[in-house]
Amino acid sequence: MIYEFKGFKPVIDESSFIHPQAAVTGNVIIGKNVYVGPGAALRGDWGAIIVEDGCNIQENCTVHMFPGVTVILKRSAHIGHGAIIHGATIGRNCLIGMNAVIMDEVVLGDECIVGALTFIKTGEQIPDRSLVAGNPSKIIKEVTDEMINWKTEGTKLYQQLPAEMRDTWNACEALRAVEPGRPSQEVLYKTWKQNHKQ
């Protein structure tokens, strides 16, 4: 669901996929190969939201701000299920864990990893390559090359997803029984995990 607000229409690159059960409102600019999942709400009503290339905003995430603020998700930011980004800047190639809350005026440096259920309070400035967790949040340690490589490989799956959704996603009626010869799915996670270990 794409909505105009006070004359602002969202701008969405044609390579991106916005699920029809997501809501994108107003002054929102979405770059290339972005995935926005069902239940996500990007409200560019009181300020702007810029989502750079290769980001994903998963199911039931909220992105919003106080009046006059611009929220920026930099290239390849990965926003896990149920996370809330309110008035913050998320650095390049960051991972925000499921149900994390990132508050106003937070600046998260590049290649940070934020644990699930983490709460980062207003105004925090988090250096590049920080592993952050807890409520309230604490910097646990520096993100290693191995950790960021793992994150980057996972994000690549989401960067491929918009094209796959456009090519194969369709509304359908449910089957009443498993059909004969039902194919097995690709084992994406196992493949990704094995590659991660090499």
mmCIF file of C-alpha atoms in Angstrom, residues 18-167:
data_model
loop_
_atom_site.group_PDB
_atom_site.id
_atom_site.type_symbol
_atom_site.label_atom_id
_atom_site.label_comp_id
_atom_site.label_asym_id
_atom_site.label_seq_id
_atom_site.Cartn_x
_atom_site.Cartn_y
_atom_site.Cartn_z
ATOM 1 C CA ILE A 18 7.279 -3.639 -1.488
ATOM 2 C CA HIS A 19 4.835 -6.214 -0.174
ATOM 3 C CA PRO A 20 1.231 -5.065 -0.715
ATOM 4 C CA GLN A 21 0.563 -5.540 3.000
ATOM 5 C CA ALA A 22 3.301 -3.054 3.875
ATOM 6 C CA ALA A 23 2.428 0.657 4.157
ATOM 7 C CA VAL A 24 4.725 3.281 2.622
ATOM 8 C CA THR A 25 3.501 6.832 3.180
ATOM 9 C CA GLY A 26 4.648 10.261 2.016
ATOM 10 C CA ASN A 27 8.244 11.445 1.745
ATOM 11 C CA VAL A 28 9.933 8.053 1.407
ATOM 12 C CA ILE A 29 12.709 7.387 -1.124
ATOM 13 C CA ILE A 30 13.624 3.733 -1.718
ATOM 14 C CA GLY A 31 16.654 2.735 -3.772
ATOM 15 C CA LYS A 32 17.498 -0.372 -5.788
ATOM 16 C CA ASN A 33 16.997 -4.017 -4.789
ATOM 17 C CA VAL A 34 15.237 -3.180 -1.532
ATOM 18 C CA TYR A 35 12.851 -5.647 0.111
ATOM 19 C CA VAL A 36 10.041 -4.405 2.373
ATOM 20 C CA GLY A 37 8.060 -7.196 4.021
ATOM 21 C CA PRO A 38 4.382 -7.490 4.976
ATOM 22 C CA GLY A 39 3.295 -5.485 7.988
ATOM 23 C CA ALA A 40 6.173 -3.023 7.697
ATOM 24 C CA ALA A 41 5.236 0.655 8.048
ATOM 25 C CA LEU A 42 7.426 3.445 6.633
ATOM 26 C CA ARG A 43 5.750 6.732 7.602
ATOM 27 C CA GLY A 44 7.277 9.716 5.833
ATOM 28 C CA ASP A 45 4.550 12.033 7.100
ATOM 29 C CA TRP A 46 6.436 14.294 9.523
ATOM 30 C CA GLY A 47 9.876 13.890 7.958
ATOM 31 C CA ALA A 48 11.729 12.003 5.244
ATOM 32 C CA ILE A 49 12.862 8.392 5.056
ATOM 33 C CA ILE A 50 15.740 7.465 2.750
ATOM 34 C CA VAL A 51 16.341 3.758 2.168
ATOM 35 C CA GLU A 52 19.502 3.237 0.150
ATOM 36 C CA ASP A 53 20.252 0.402 -2.285
ATOM 37 C CA GLY A 54 20.254 -3.192 -1.083
ATOM 38 C CA CYS A 55 18.470 -2.649 2.236
ATOM 39 C CA ASN A 56 15.792 -4.906 3.618
ATOM 40 C CA ILE A 57 13.055 -3.994 6.083
ATOM 41 C CA GLN A 58 11.458 -7.178 7.260
ATOM 42 C CA GLU A 59 7.978 -8.085 8.507
ATOM 43 C CA ASN A 60 6.308 -5.776 11.058
ATOM 44 C CA CYS A 61 9.102 -3.188 11.211
ATOM 45 C CA THR A 62 8.293 0.466 11.875
ATOM 46 C CA VAL A 63 10.311 3.391 10.494
ATOM 47 C CA HIS A 64 9.203 6.855 11.683
ATOM 48 C CA MET A 65 10.461 10.113 13.214
ATOM 49 C CA PHE A 66 9.689 13.320 15.109
ATOM 50 C CA PRO A 67 8.709 16.298 12.892
ATOM 51 C CA GLY A 68 11.451 17.619 10.628
ATOM 52 C CA VAL A 69 13.792 14.647 10.995
ATOM 53 C CA THR A 70 15.200 12.512 8.162
ATOM 54 C CA VAL A 71 15.719 8.803 8.822
ATOM 55 C CA ILE A 72 18.482 7.242 6.739
ATOM 56 C CA LEU A 73 19.076 3.541 6.208
ATOM 57 C CA LYS A 74 22.410 3.390 4.413
ATOM 58 C CA ARG A 75 23.336 0.867 1.725
ATOM 59 C CA SER A 76 22.742 -2.813 2.630
ATOM 60 C CA ALA A 77 21.237 -2.122 6.068
ATOM 61 C CA HIS A 78 19.404 -5.240 7.255
ATOM 62 C CA ILE A 79 16.439 -4.532 9.556
ATOM 63 C CA GLY A 80 15.207 -7.706 11.284
ATOM 64 C CA HIS A 81 11.606 -8.711 11.931
ATOM 65 C CA GLY A 82 9.694 -6.385 14.229
ATOM 66 C CA ALA A 83 12.441 -3.784 14.708
ATOM 67 C CA ILE A 84 11.622 -0.098 15.250
ATOM 68 C CA ILE A 85 13.778 2.683 13.810
ATOM 69 C CA HIS A 86 12.617 6.078 15.106
ATOM 70 C CA GLY A 87 14.495 9.146 13.914
ATOM 71 C CA ALA A 88 17.855 7.364 13.620
ATOM 72 C CA THR A 89 20.602 6.947 11.046
ATOM 73 C CA ILE A 90 21.593 3.346 10.381
ATOM 74 C CA GLY A 91 25.053 2.903 8.904
ATOM 75 C CA ARG A 92 26.125 0.971 5.817
ATOM 76 C CA ASN A 93 25.893 -2.830 6.004
ATOM 77 C CA CYS A 94 24.497 -2.873 9.564
ATOM 78 C CA LEU A 95 22.356 -5.676 10.979
ATOM 79 C CA ILE A 96 19.519 -4.714 13.322
ATOM 80 C CA GLY A 97 18.277 -7.763 15.221
ATOM 81 C CA MET A 98 14.658 -8.786 15.605
ATOM 82 C CA ASN A 99 12.507 -6.525 17.812
ATOM 83 C CA ALA A 100 15.360 -4.099 18.480
ATOM 84 C CA VAL A 101 14.411 -0.456 19.098
ATOM 85 C CA ILE A 102 16.689 2.316 17.802
ATOM 86 C CA MET A 103 15.602 5.712 19.137
ATOM 87 C CA ASP A 104 15.815 9.316 17.956
ATOM 88 C CA GLU A 105 19.117 10.958 17.036
ATOM 89 C CA VAL A 106 20.986 7.670 17.236
ATOM 90 C CA VAL A 107 23.800 7.451 14.703
ATOM 91 C CA LEU A 108 24.821 3.858 14.191
ATOM 92 C CA GLY A 109 28.193 3.567 12.475
ATOM 93 C CA ASP A 110 28.901 1.363 9.472
ATOM 94 C CA GLU A 111 28.982 -2.446 9.789
ATOM 95 C CA CYS A 112 27.494 -2.576 13.285
ATOM 96 C CA ILE A 113 25.516 -5.561 14.543
ATOM 97 C CA VAL A 114 22.677 -4.895 16.991
ATOM 98 C CA GLY A 115 21.341 -7.881 18.932
ATOM 99 C CA ALA A 116 17.705 -8.929 19.035
ATOM 100 C CA LEU A 117 15.593 -7.046 21.634
ATOM 101 C CA THR A 118 18.283 -4.377 22.062
ATOM 102 C CA PHE A 119 17.184 -0.854 23.089
ATOM 103 C CA ILE A 120 19.466 1.998 21.947
ATOM 104 C CA LYS A 121 18.427 5.182 23.735
ATOM 105 C CA THR A 122 18.073 8.649 22.214
ATOM 106 C CA GLY A 123 21.240 10.382 21.059
ATOM 107 C CA GLU A 124 23.643 7.451 21.260
ATOM 108 C CA GLN A 125 26.578 7.617 18.827
ATOM 109 C CA ILE A 126 27.790 4.102 18.057
ATOM 110 C CA PRO A 127 31.216 3.719 16.390
ATOM 111 C CA ASP A 128 31.716 1.663 13.221
ATOM 112 C CA ARG A 129 31.991 -2.123 13.620
ATOM 113 C CA SER A 130 30.383 -2.239 17.091
ATOM 114 C CA LEU A 131 28.486 -5.263 18.403
ATOM 115 C CA VAL A 132 25.676 -3.792 20.506
ATOM 116 C CA ALA A 133 23.244 -5.641 22.774
ATOM 117 C CA GLY A 134 21.053 -5.248 25.848
ATOM 118 C CA ASN A 135 18.410 -2.971 27.370
ATOM 119 C CA PRO A 136 19.787 -0.394 27.773
ATOM 120 C CA SER A 137 22.323 -1.174 25.069
ATOM 121 C CA LYS A 138 26.023 -1.625 25.629
ATOM 122 C CA ILE A 139 28.857 -2.030 23.163
ATOM 123 C CA ILE A 140 30.022 -5.604 23.723
ATOM 124 C CA LYS A 141 33.010 -5.767 21.397
ATOM 125 C CA GLU A 142 34.229 -4.956 17.902
ATOM 126 C CA VAL A 143 32.609 -6.774 14.985
ATOM 127 C CA THR A 144 35.120 -9.169 13.413
ATOM 128 C CA ASP A 145 35.686 -9.707 9.701
ATOM 129 C CA GLU A 146 34.113 -13.151 10.072
ATOM 130 C CA MET A 147 30.966 -11.685 11.657
ATOM 131 C CA ILE A 148 30.534 -9.005 8.993
ATOM 132 C CA ASN A 149 31.132 -11.545 6.206
ATOM 133 C CA TRP A 150 28.387 -13.716 7.722
ATOM 134 C CA LYS A 151 26.055 -10.708 7.872
ATOM 135 C CA THR A 152 26.863 -9.666 4.299
ATOM 136 C CA GLU A 153 26.129 -13.155 2.943
ATOM 137 C CA GLY A 154 22.775 -13.188 4.725
ATOM 138 C CA THR A 155 21.877 -9.786 3.326
ATOM 139 C CA LYS A 156 22.679 -11.013 -0.206
ATOM 140 C CA LEU A 157 19.738 -13.432 0.128
ATOM 141 C CA TYR A 158 17.453 -10.450 0.761
ATOM 142 C CA GLN A 159 19.016 -8.475 -2.091
ATOM 143 C CA GLN A 160 18.066 -11.316 -4.460
ATOM 144 C CA LEU A 161 14.559 -11.585 -3.003
ATOM 145 C CA PRO A 162 12.918 -8.606 -4.812
ATOM 146 C CA ALA A 163 13.594 -10.162 -8.231
ATOM 147 C CA GLU A 164 12.495 -13.589 -7.015
ATOM 148 C CA MET A 165 9.283 -12.110 -5.620
ATOM 149 C CA ARG A 166 8.518 -10.349 -8.896
ATOM 150 C CA ASP A 167 9.195 -13.538 -10.871
#
